Amino acid sequence: KMAAALSREGGEDAFRRLFRFYRQRDASDLRGVVDFSVPGGQVIKAQLSVSSVSDQDACRAGLQPVSQWKAYGLHGYPGFIFIPNPFLPGCQRHWVKQCLKLYPQKPNICNLDLHMAPEKTIDLWGQSKEQLRRKGSSKWEPRSLLEKLRWVTLGYHYNWATKKYSANHHTPFPSDLAFLSEQVAAACGFRGFQAQAGILNYYHFDSSLGIHVDESELDHSRPLLSFSFGQSSIFLLGGLKREEAPTAMFMHSGDIMVMSGFSRLLYHAVPRVLPNPEGTALPSCLDQALPSDLPVGSVVEHSSDEDWQVCAKYLQCSRINMTIRQVLAEGQKFPEESGTNGKGQTPSADSHHQENSRAKRHKPDTD
């Protein structure tokens, strides 16, 4: 009732009022949160372009055939598509391992680079895996470097100080993640999507993602893709102004969100990370290992038992989100910038990740 009342109020920064409500309320008071596993009310069915992705290509990306996906939208949010976990059994493990072991490696950039010498962040996985494997349940144990990870940028590296991408601040985009993104985009009607930039966010139970709009990309006609793994969260999707109250929804492990068209430039945020609703340490969709016979050309790789033990320990109190963007339209170039300092360096202070005395607020992707 309280959430409904706040939604009706509107007015100055209605979004922030609901953000604070969901940030502070007990997990038992979440009746106003849309759950796509039991669609109804403002939830509507969304149409997918089944013929745009072959079953073979979907399988190579670790996805079920598109004909088997469920897809939903929301009344009042044209262009928003929610796809509850379309991954094949065991395939989420690949993306979790990549986000923890491979993607944080150089030449990609992470928040720790702002505070530590380059040689200290070369091998976050190697420096953290033993500590994570031995880790108990005490919150007083020192955190590993992986547990201090807040964001990683891929492809065109987002500059948190200028809120821009630039031509001279770019490294190769991971080919496996590009292939996954292209299949999901095509299934949603966006053939020819090019994965050019990625922001990976790493959340813990005390984390939140501030209210923002993803508008730094030069081409807004292409969708924003969001993939979630690990623990669950509440996602708030608002309007074109912060005076419009947002709709709250759950995101669980394996869920994919697509923001396109009208919904591409809406305010959104993550006020809470929640334990997965099954009540187990990890969601059951992460219990299964990959089958031994992967299809020819699969971008998904097997994880060793040792590597997965480290990933599983990390995910017991964490959530990983990958947001993938196309920055430039076909043939488009970045405008000439005056006064650039060579390589479009990252800021010297971690200004987007803030902590306060009341709660640690994780704001890696905020404007």
XYZ file of C-alpha atoms in Angstrom:
367
model
C 0.000 0.000 0.000
C 2.832 2.344 0.863
C 4.520 1.719 -2.507
C 1.215 2.268 -4.330
C 0.663 5.533 -2.475
C 4.162 6.745 -3.352
C 3.582 5.801 -6.996
C 0.377 7.844 -7.155
C 1.930 10.923 -5.599
C 4.200 11.818 -8.500
C 5.647 15.303 -8.283
C 9.213 16.340 -7.664
C 11.549 13.358 -7.797
C 8.891 10.697 -7.277
C 11.498 8.237 -8.503
C 13.795 8.926 -5.569
C 11.013 8.427 -3.049
C 10.301 4.937 -4.374
C 14.022 4.202 -4.655
C 14.374 4.939 -0.934
C 11.252 2.923 -0.126
C 12.585 -0.232 -1.782
C 16.084 0.406 -0.511
C 14.961 0.477 3.135
C 11.940 -1.839 3.367
C 12.046 -5.407 4.652
C 12.128 -8.083 1.979
C 8.733 -9.322 3.178
C 7.030 -6.115 1.983
C 7.503 -6.487 -1.763
C 3.947 -7.092 -2.894
C 4.078 -4.190 -5.328
C 7.013 -5.630 -7.284
C 6.194 -7.136 -10.702
C 7.176 -10.808 -10.888
C 7.437 -12.036 -14.473
C 7.301 -15.666 -13.325
C 3.622 -15.026 -12.506
C 2.632 -12.490 -15.197
C -0.580 -10.559 -14.904
C -1.843 -7.034 -14.323
C 0.255 -4.605 -16.339
C 2.384 -7.429 -17.801
C 1.708 -8.172 -21.472
C 3.161 -10.698 -23.905
C 5.908 -9.447 -26.203
C 6.511 -10.702 -29.724
C 9.911 -12.089 -30.701
C 11.422 -12.488 -34.168
C 11.751 -16.270 -34.033
C 13.008 -16.625 -37.613
C 15.870 -14.144 -37.084
C 17.966 -16.589 -35.012
C 18.554 -20.183 -36.043
C 18.285 -22.854 -33.364
C 21.939 -23.668 -34.074
C 23.105 -20.079 -33.442
C 21.000 -19.837 -30.290
C 22.572 -23.068 -29.052
C 26.071 -21.817 -29.919
C 25.360 -18.804 -27.677
C 24.157 -21.068 -24.865
C 20.485 -20.174 -25.396
C 17.345 -22.216 -25.899
C 15.698 -21.998 -29.340
C 13.945 -18.613 -29.540
C 10.633 -20.401 -30.121
C 10.884 -21.667 -26.532
C 11.587 -18.277 -24.924
C 8.949 -16.410 -22.988
C 8.939 -12.656 -23.505
C 6.932 -9.946 -21.790
C 6.411 -6.215 -21.894
C 4.713 -3.704 -19.620
C 1.729 -1.448 -20.333
C 3.022 2.099 -20.760
C 6.580 1.033 -21.642
C 6.743 0.405 -25.404
C 10.090 -1.081 -26.430
C 10.736 -2.741 -23.069
C 11.155 -6.532 -23.298
C 11.722 -8.900 -20.382
C 12.926 -12.446 -21.139
C 12.953 -14.768 -18.113
C 16.059 -16.995 -18.154
C 16.344 -18.328 -21.750
C 19.748 -19.965 -21.126
C 20.368 -23.666 -21.676
C 21.199 -25.670 -18.527
C 24.730 -24.958 -17.317
C 25.393 -22.098 -19.728
C 25.030 -19.280 -17.201
C 28.180 -20.620 -15.558
C 30.236 -19.640 -18.595
C 29.213 -15.980 -18.399
C 29.767 -15.837 -14.638
C 33.275 -17.242 -15.067
C 34.041 -14.787 -17.879
C 32.883 -11.851 -15.735
C 35.077 -12.919 -12.825
C 38.109 -14.529 -14.462
C 38.534 -13.191 -18.005
C 36.777 -9.856 -18.570
C 38.475 -8.020 -15.646
C 41.873 -8.736 -17.237
C 43.862 -6.087 -19.070
C 43.437 -4.327 -21.436
C 39.892 -3.969 -20.030
C 39.431 -1.383 -17.288
C 37.959 -1.759 -13.794
C 37.325 0.459 -10.770
C 40.417 -0.907 -8.993
C 42.618 0.681 -11.683
C 41.699 4.088 -10.247
C 43.319 3.288 -6.891
C 45.977 0.669 -7.549
C 49.174 0.374 -9.569
C 48.706 -1.505 -12.885
C 50.795 -4.471 -11.773
C 48.469 -4.987 -8.797
C 45.354 -5.483 -10.966
C 46.811 -7.709 -13.698
C 45.482 -10.972 -12.221
C 42.524 -10.335 -9.925
C 41.391 -13.949 -10.287
C 44.760 -15.435 -9.385
C 45.115 -13.147 -6.373
C 41.593 -13.859 -5.103
C 40.681 -17.485 -5.792
C 42.359 -19.069 -2.766
C 41.006 -16.408 -0.431
C 37.491 -16.832 -1.851
C 37.636 -20.628 -1.693
C 38.591 -20.562 2.002
C 36.154 -17.813 2.880
C 33.700 -18.477 5.703
C 30.499 -16.651 6.555
C 32.007 -13.960 8.767
C 31.605 -10.484 7.307
C 34.677 -9.371 9.225
C 37.039 -11.382 7.027
C 39.126 -9.215 4.701
C 37.694 -8.901 1.201
C 39.525 -10.293 -1.799
C 40.261 -8.062 -4.790
C 37.413 -9.714 -6.702
C 35.035 -8.777 -3.897
C 36.212 -5.164 -4.230
C 35.410 -5.188 -7.942
C 32.533 -2.801 -8.743
C 32.681 -2.349 -12.514
C 34.550 -3.387 -15.632
C 34.291 -1.649 -19.023
C 34.712 -3.372 -22.390
C 35.114 -2.192 -25.986
C 34.605 1.565 -26.045
C 35.433 2.418 -22.437
C 32.959 4.701 -20.735
C 34.619 7.754 -19.199
C 32.918 8.300 -15.840
C 34.171 11.894 -15.551
C 33.001 13.168 -18.950
C 30.126 10.660 -19.375
C 31.346 10.026 -22.915
C 32.856 7.379 -25.150
C 35.712 8.250 -27.501
C 37.480 6.727 -30.496
C 40.881 6.668 -28.779
C 39.719 4.852 -25.648
C 38.892 1.452 -27.084
C 40.003 -2.169 -26.755
C 38.699 -5.284 -28.580
C 35.225 -6.355 -27.470
C 35.022 -10.018 -26.318
C 33.883 -12.145 -29.269
C 31.798 -14.573 -27.184
C 29.815 -11.767 -25.533
C 29.359 -10.025 -28.888
C 27.873 -13.213 -30.363
C 25.480 -13.686 -27.425
C 24.361 -10.057 -27.648
C 23.823 -10.216 -31.411
C 21.531 -13.263 -31.086
C 19.435 -11.691 -28.304
C 19.138 -8.402 -30.200
C 18.124 -10.197 -33.412
C 15.490 -12.214 -31.541
C 14.040 -8.904 -30.332
C 13.875 -7.491 -33.860
C 17.260 -5.753 -34.055
C 19.221 -7.611 -36.697
C 22.675 -6.212 -37.349
C 23.186 -5.086 -33.745
C 26.881 -4.531 -32.997
C 28.099 -5.004 -29.433
C 30.580 -2.141 -29.110
C 30.639 -1.282 -25.395
C 29.911 -3.139 -22.210
C 29.634 -2.132 -18.576
C 29.764 -5.010 -16.106
C 28.434 -4.220 -12.631
C 29.275 -6.299 -9.570
C 26.800 -6.056 -6.690
C 26.659 -7.345 -3.122
C 23.721 -7.404 -0.715
C 24.540 -3.859 0.448
C 24.818 -2.459 -3.101
C 22.530 -0.246 -5.130
C 22.655 1.367 -8.555
C 21.745 5.048 -8.691
C 18.986 6.642 -10.765
C 20.234 7.337 -14.287
C 19.586 7.312 -18.039
C 21.905 5.578 -20.522
C 22.225 8.356 -23.094
C 25.983 8.573 -23.764
C 25.802 6.296 -26.800
C 25.662 8.275 -30.067
C 23.050 5.942 -31.601
C 19.893 5.592 -29.501
C 18.034 3.615 -32.169
C 19.775 0.424 -31.057
C 18.713 -1.371 -27.867
C 20.374 -1.618 -24.479
C 20.767 -5.272 -23.409
C 20.988 -6.290 -19.748
C 21.947 -9.769 -18.461
C 21.778 -10.773 -14.767
C 23.459 -13.654 -12.932
C 23.549 -14.782 -9.307
C 21.367 -13.299 -6.580
C 18.172 -11.406 -7.401
C 17.419 -7.691 -7.411
C 14.662 -5.101 -7.653
C 14.827 -3.040 -10.838
C 12.990 0.285 -11.134
C 11.921 1.512 -14.573
C 10.642 5.072 -14.664
C 9.793 7.688 -17.251
C 11.497 10.422 -19.238
C 11.523 12.624 -16.118
C 12.286 11.871 -12.502
C 8.884 13.275 -11.551
C 7.330 10.085 -12.968
C 7.104 7.250 -10.433
C 8.784 4.029 -11.617
C 7.508 0.465 -11.874
C 9.353 -2.059 -9.685
C 10.162 -5.558 -10.952
C 12.253 -8.540 -9.903
C 15.323 -9.638 -11.858
C 16.549 -13.179 -11.237
C 19.567 -15.140 -12.426
C 19.552 -15.608 -16.195
C 16.936 -12.931 -16.871
C 17.484 -10.606 -19.820
C 16.044 -7.098 -20.244
C 15.973 -5.139 -23.484
C 15.342 -1.387 -23.506
C 14.574 -0.024 -26.962
C 12.522 2.633 -28.712
C 10.604 4.784 -26.221
C 12.043 2.795 -23.289
C 15.662 3.254 -24.397
C 16.045 6.612 -22.627
C 13.961 6.069 -19.509
C 15.263 6.588 -15.986
C 16.078 3.363 -14.172
C 17.872 2.123 -11.043
C 18.533 -0.883 -8.792
C 17.722 -0.037 -5.143
C 18.137 -3.531 -3.699
C 19.920 -6.832 -4.142
C 17.943 -9.717 -2.642
C 18.626 -13.371 -1.818
C 17.254 -15.590 -4.560
C 13.602 -16.455 -3.827
C 14.239 -20.211 -3.652
C 15.909 -19.712 -0.282
C 19.057 -21.610 -1.304
C 22.608 -20.271 -1.394
C 22.475 -20.204 -5.200
C 19.522 -20.314 -7.612
C 18.835 -23.822 -8.888
C 19.514 -22.699 -12.481
C 23.201 -22.439 -11.509
C 23.339 -25.961 -10.062
C 23.721 -27.753 -13.385
C 27.059 -28.059 -15.145
C 27.402 -27.826 -18.913
C 26.752 -31.012 -20.900
C 29.935 -32.674 -22.161
C 28.980 -32.401 -25.845
C 28.792 -28.729 -26.779
C 27.760 -27.846 -30.349
C 30.370 -27.129 -33.003
C 31.307 -23.447 -32.877
C 29.892 -22.895 -29.386
C 31.156 -19.727 -27.727
C 30.353 -21.288 -24.355
C 33.234 -23.166 -22.714
C 33.411 -25.672 -19.900
C 34.534 -24.428 -16.490
C 36.756 -26.545 -14.300
C 35.223 -27.700 -11.024
C 37.896 -25.646 -9.258
C 36.957 -22.454 -11.131
C 33.248 -22.954 -10.565
C 33.762 -23.458 -6.816
C 35.324 -19.986 -6.684
C 32.501 -18.484 -8.778
C 29.835 -20.180 -6.647
C 31.374 -18.905 -3.430
C 31.423 -15.373 -4.875
C 27.783 -15.563 -6.019
C 26.461 -16.643 -2.615
C 26.213 -12.968 -1.677
C 26.636 -11.272 -5.055
C 24.978 -10.448 -8.343
C 26.637 -9.726 -11.702
C 25.005 -7.631 -14.421
C 26.248 -7.130 -17.988
C 24.858 -4.207 -19.998
C 25.774 -4.205 -23.680
C 25.405 -1.241 -26.027
C 25.958 -0.232 -29.633
C 27.629 3.166 -29.423
C 27.761 4.200 -33.084
C 25.362 3.732 -35.978
C 26.692 2.036 -39.127
C 29.252 4.401 -40.675
C 28.964 6.929 -37.835
C 32.113 8.431 -36.283
C 32.846 10.200 -33.034
C 32.901 14.012 -33.255
C 36.286 15.671 -33.077
C 37.157 16.557 -29.491
C 39.213 19.603 -28.591
C 41.687 19.476 -25.758
C 41.775 15.688 -25.380
C 44.613 14.336 -23.299
C 45.759 11.562 -25.579
C 43.916 8.447 -24.591
C 40.731 9.645 -22.948
C 41.951 8.596 -19.542
C 39.699 7.387 -16.774
C 39.118 9.845 -13.904
C 41.591 9.947 -11.060
C 38.866 9.563 -8.428
C 36.212 6.884 -8.187
C 33.487 9.520 -8.269
C 30.670 7.250 -9.407
C 31.107 4.726 -6.603
C 30.070 6.295 -3.348
C 29.799 5.035 0.191
C 28.084 6.784 3.058
C 27.792 6.093 6.749
C 24.255 4.699 6.440
C 24.783 2.219 3.635
C 27.348 1.367 1.012
C 25.848 2.564 -2.233
C 27.139 0.977 -5.398
C 26.699 3.525 -8.188
C 28.926 2.380 -11.048
C 26.615 3.248 -13.916
C 25.006 6.444 -12.729
C 24.647 9.851 -14.323
